[in-house]
XYZ file of C-alpha atoms in Angstrom:
351
model
C 136.763 151.059 186.676
C 138.966 154.104 187.041
C 138.032 156.924 189.372
C 137.498 160.462 188.117
C 139.835 161.829 190.770
C 142.631 159.655 189.403
C 141.978 160.869 185.884
C 142.095 164.439 187.143
C 145.493 163.715 188.631
C 146.676 162.153 185.365
C 145.792 165.237 183.365
C 147.264 167.723 185.855
C 150.566 167.817 183.959
C 148.969 169.291 180.834
C 149.944 172.850 179.888
C 147.242 175.350 180.767
C 146.728 176.243 177.094
C 145.800 172.648 176.216
C 142.281 173.284 177.485
C 141.630 176.374 175.399
C 143.910 176.019 172.334
C 141.819 176.163 169.164
C 141.313 172.894 167.333
C 141.415 172.339 163.562
C 137.640 172.782 163.222
C 137.108 175.971 165.223
C 135.705 177.860 162.218
C 133.197 175.069 161.572
C 132.146 174.776 165.195
C 131.758 178.516 165.824
C 130.289 179.656 162.489
C 127.116 181.735 162.993
C 126.283 182.938 159.495
C 122.754 182.932 158.063
C 123.506 179.748 156.109
C 124.935 177.975 159.165
C 122.295 175.224 159.455
C 122.396 174.489 155.727
C 126.184 174.206 155.831
C 126.086 171.842 158.793
C 123.456 169.544 157.271
C 125.145 169.405 153.868
C 128.545 168.809 155.438
C 127.205 166.044 157.680
C 125.532 164.269 154.773
C 128.823 164.308 152.878
C 130.578 162.804 155.920
C 127.801 160.153 156.033
C 128.292 159.089 159.655
C 129.192 160.250 163.162
C 130.884 158.332 165.975
C 129.397 159.073 169.393
C 130.663 157.941 172.797
C 127.894 157.945 175.398
C 126.959 156.764 178.877
C 123.222 156.800 178.102
C 121.953 153.230 178.249
C 121.143 151.560 174.951
C 117.399 151.258 175.566
C 117.290 155.062 175.576
C 120.198 156.048 173.314
C 119.335 153.743 170.408
C 115.803 155.095 169.787
C 117.141 158.656 169.936
C 119.966 157.982 167.482
C 117.585 156.120 165.180
C 115.422 159.244 165.035
C 118.525 161.269 164.127
C 119.470 158.800 161.374
C 115.942 158.824 159.950
C 115.816 162.614 159.854
C 119.232 163.302 158.344
C 120.391 160.086 156.683
C 123.606 160.230 158.725
C 124.577 156.939 160.376
C 125.455 156.941 164.073
C 128.249 154.663 165.265
C 127.442 154.417 168.966
C 129.857 153.240 171.654
C 128.192 153.002 175.026
C 129.737 152.338 178.426
C 129.873 153.877 181.904
C 130.918 157.523 182.059
C 134.258 156.649 183.608
C 135.037 154.044 180.935
C 134.098 156.493 178.185
C 136.470 159.000 179.724
C 139.214 156.409 180.029
C 138.838 155.301 176.409
C 138.830 158.843 175.022
C 141.919 159.842 177.008
C 143.781 156.641 176.131
C 143.009 156.962 172.428
C 144.010 160.632 172.295
C 147.333 160.018 174.004
C 148.017 157.287 171.464
C 147.268 159.705 168.617
C 143.956 158.065 167.687
C 140.952 160.325 167.293
C 137.997 158.064 166.549
C 135.248 159.917 168.386
C 133.351 162.841 166.898
C 130.914 163.724 169.672
C 130.178 162.875 173.294
C 126.956 162.532 175.306
C 128.194 162.057 178.835
C 127.881 162.713 182.567
C 128.953 166.224 183.576
C 132.006 165.482 185.765
C 133.546 163.223 183.131
C 132.771 165.838 180.490
C 134.596 168.393 182.600
C 137.571 166.019 182.783
C 137.560 165.762 178.972
C 137.614 169.555 178.803
C 140.590 169.700 181.176
C 142.327 167.112 179.033
C 141.888 169.409 176.038
C 139.748 166.974 174.041
C 136.702 169.215 173.538
C 136.186 172.326 171.467
C 133.807 175.197 172.042
C 130.888 175.201 169.636
C 127.894 177.324 168.729
C 124.385 176.007 168.195
C 121.206 177.962 167.511
C 119.574 175.401 169.799
C 121.268 177.044 172.787
C 118.199 179.290 172.906
C 116.250 176.312 174.266
C 118.472 175.904 177.332
C 118.674 177.520 180.777
C 121.899 179.210 181.992
C 122.577 176.201 184.256
C 123.129 174.062 181.153
C 126.457 175.740 180.393
C 129.797 175.725 182.203
C 131.682 179.022 182.203
C 134.034 177.818 179.446
C 131.075 176.670 177.272
C 132.794 173.592 175.860
C 129.706 171.448 176.451
C 125.987 171.961 177.011
C 123.605 169.911 179.123
C 120.958 167.993 177.221
C 119.520 166.265 180.301
C 119.759 166.392 184.085
C 119.816 163.952 186.984
C 118.151 165.625 189.969
C 118.658 164.470 193.553
C 115.294 164.494 195.320
C 113.617 162.571 198.099
C 111.053 159.852 197.405
C 108.578 158.093 199.649
C 106.116 155.213 199.684
C 102.619 156.718 199.710
C 101.204 153.764 201.658
C 103.764 154.021 204.445
C 104.321 157.763 204.739
C 101.390 160.012 205.644
C 101.047 163.326 203.772
C 101.790 165.355 206.916
C 104.954 163.299 207.521
C 106.570 164.069 204.174
C 109.753 166.112 204.803
C 109.720 169.765 203.774
C 113.429 170.365 204.411
C 116.646 168.403 204.750
C 116.502 168.908 208.502
C 113.180 167.012 208.543
C 115.064 163.895 207.386
C 116.606 163.720 210.863
C 113.237 163.429 212.636
C 113.150 160.447 215.040
C 110.286 158.882 213.052
C 112.781 157.978 210.320
C 115.151 155.936 212.463
C 115.766 152.747 210.469
C 113.144 153.807 207.884
C 115.223 155.996 205.591
C 117.509 154.987 202.731
C 120.450 156.625 200.968
C 122.373 155.719 197.828
C 125.864 154.521 198.732
C 127.896 156.673 196.339
C 126.219 160.095 196.379
C 129.282 161.927 197.613
C 128.893 164.810 195.124
C 125.401 165.492 196.483
C 126.796 165.226 200.009
C 129.585 167.711 199.331
C 127.170 170.098 197.633
C 124.723 170.109 200.548
C 127.514 170.580 203.099
C 128.940 173.520 201.164
C 125.489 175.072 200.786
C 124.735 174.821 204.505
C 128.248 175.820 205.541
C 130.712 173.106 206.496
C 130.124 173.186 210.251
C 126.322 173.164 210.025
C 126.311 170.786 207.078
C 128.470 168.149 208.726
C 126.401 168.456 211.890
C 123.276 167.691 209.859
C 124.825 164.630 208.223
C 125.994 163.314 211.590
C 122.360 163.490 212.696
C 121.302 161.732 209.498
C 123.823 158.958 210.192
C 122.196 158.496 213.608
C 118.953 157.643 211.795
C 120.607 154.309 210.937
C 119.804 154.677 207.235
C 119.659 151.709 204.915
C 122.497 152.121 202.436
C 122.094 150.643 198.957
C 124.066 150.949 195.730
C 122.083 152.106 192.703
C 119.494 154.847 192.249
C 117.189 152.555 190.293
C 117.375 149.991 193.098
C 116.602 152.620 195.735
C 113.504 153.669 193.797
C 112.334 150.074 193.519
C 112.853 149.487 197.246
C 110.795 152.564 198.086
C 108.029 151.451 195.728
C 108.003 147.963 197.265
C 107.852 149.365 200.801
C 111.177 147.947 201.955
C 112.413 151.524 202.405
C 109.612 153.995 203.298
C 111.668 157.122 202.519
C 114.755 157.735 200.384
C 116.926 160.797 200.969
C 118.730 160.540 197.627
C 117.046 159.397 194.469
C 116.931 160.491 190.843
C 113.425 161.862 190.431
C 113.017 160.338 186.966
C 113.488 156.859 188.446
C 110.634 157.460 190.881
C 108.505 158.984 188.118
C 108.901 155.904 185.913
C 107.507 153.722 188.681
C 104.776 156.174 189.663
C 103.299 156.445 186.141
C 103.039 152.651 186.111
C 100.950 152.698 189.282
C 103.556 152.098 191.988
C 102.886 153.753 195.377
C 105.794 156.172 195.165
C 106.144 159.940 194.909
C 109.153 162.225 194.753
C 109.653 165.721 196.134
C 112.286 168.374 195.477
C 113.699 169.962 198.620
C 115.497 173.289 198.722
C 118.173 173.374 197.477
C 117.782 170.672 194.851
C 121.082 169.783 193.236
C 121.419 168.358 189.762
C 124.133 166.564 187.876
C 124.222 167.541 184.191
C 124.585 165.096 181.349
C 125.909 166.977 178.381
C 126.716 166.892 174.691
C 130.019 168.085 173.215
C 132.061 167.960 170.022
C 135.516 166.399 169.942
C 138.294 168.888 169.156
C 139.911 166.461 166.697
C 136.684 165.063 165.250
C 137.119 163.269 161.925
C 133.589 164.304 160.946
C 133.111 167.800 162.426
C 129.882 168.677 160.606
C 128.213 165.432 161.669
C 129.407 165.991 165.249
C 127.871 169.457 165.244
C 124.641 168.216 163.696
C 124.346 165.559 166.393
C 124.810 168.198 169.102
C 122.192 170.389 167.415
C 119.736 167.499 167.377
C 120.184 166.563 171.030
C 119.658 170.185 172.103
C 116.752 170.871 169.736
C 113.177 170.760 170.976
C 112.735 167.574 168.945
C 115.676 165.937 170.689
C 114.562 167.249 174.070
C 111.091 165.790 173.573
C 112.661 162.433 172.720
C 114.641 162.607 175.973
C 111.393 163.284 177.818
C 109.701 160.347 176.070
C 112.469 158.113 177.458
C 111.426 159.253 180.968
C 114.601 161.290 181.325
C 114.818 164.905 182.462
C 115.216 167.274 179.487
C 117.459 170.269 180.081
C 115.160 172.607 178.193
C 112.424 174.360 180.190
C 110.578 174.763 176.881
C 109.692 171.064 176.997
C 106.848 170.679 179.454
C 108.004 168.339 182.229
C 107.332 168.268 185.955
C 110.741 166.633 186.321
C 112.534 169.976 185.935
C 109.824 172.400 187.037
C 111.381 173.651 190.280
C 114.376 175.763 191.364
C 117.678 173.909 191.173
C 121.443 174.288 191.183
C 124.150 172.339 189.427
C 126.771 170.381 191.335
C 130.160 172.066 191.051
C 132.545 169.746 189.127
C 135.283 170.826 191.554
C 133.597 168.676 194.217
C 133.967 165.623 191.996
C 137.309 166.276 190.342
C 139.352 168.164 192.898
C 137.802 167.434 196.294
C 136.671 163.839 195.822
C 139.024 162.306 198.393
C 137.859 164.720 201.106
C 134.141 164.108 200.667
C 134.490 160.363 200.057
C 136.489 159.915 203.273
C 133.942 161.749 205.427
C 131.004 160.016 203.703
C 132.561 156.596 204.214
C 133.161 157.278 207.898
C 129.588 158.469 208.399
C 127.635 155.897 206.430
C 129.869 153.009 205.304
C 131.870 152.218 208.454
C 135.021 153.313 206.665
C 134.587 150.885 203.778
C 135.352 151.719 200.152
C 132.549 153.256 198.121
C 130.943 150.908 195.596
C 129.671 152.938 192.665
C 126.540 152.311 190.684
C 127.030 150.566 187.360
C 125.569 152.834 184.702
């Protein structure tokens, strides 16, 4: 698996205009006339299919794409892998002059790397009205369709209500020595919290957290399961939708959003050199529509739209700055490893 930081280094040689130069389908992607939706649907049906590269697991992505196919009669050719492998494939194909992909549904940092590589084009969708400002980067070459939020989670049988942390500083209470868990690769969350607190104060807090002798595990799903089973009473970093899935099935687990809660966007985008531009745009429309957002919710994921009723996004939050992942990765990974991994290499979760 390649690292995002390495990909960022590989694309550093690109001319600055590569990111913003208009692609061959700019007029299609940015058209806002009254007949826009009709044009997109008719064009997509003529193209008959759309090729989508995604990191969303098949048990969730297949039902969503089947709903799209049923509604529009446009076939979805889905290629699913980890975010980093999707990024690697797209970059490799483009540099070889092959442009197979029409649209992406991908983790935010990798999507940002695709933008820097010049593989995405800006697009307009009337479905943008469903989204919060946090769903868009400044350059607007992708839009979040779902979020991963970093929250705490705790076992309700092992943690009393008055013991539940109300702040990050509460995680360093002596009662949590040896009883708290963290996910082994959450360096973007780490960097975000440190920057929010101020580097001096933030690093001081994480040194205290390291003194709690936390149990370090790889995988957010695994962390949630360990909290639910009671092996780890409290987790400092968990995706709240993983805890929610267990809770609705009766497991003794609850999650809580602390201030600030940071999120990692997963976004949809159209490929600049898409072979089927109308189908790519229609797929983006669908994922961002209230229908698509409700399907994301039904898969126990966190919809980006606040118009879809979900407790999983009903709190103040901020997005992780892609700079932390793409440009400052080595800094935060080194400090994190020294604090929590005894200097060992970070093993990342398999998506």
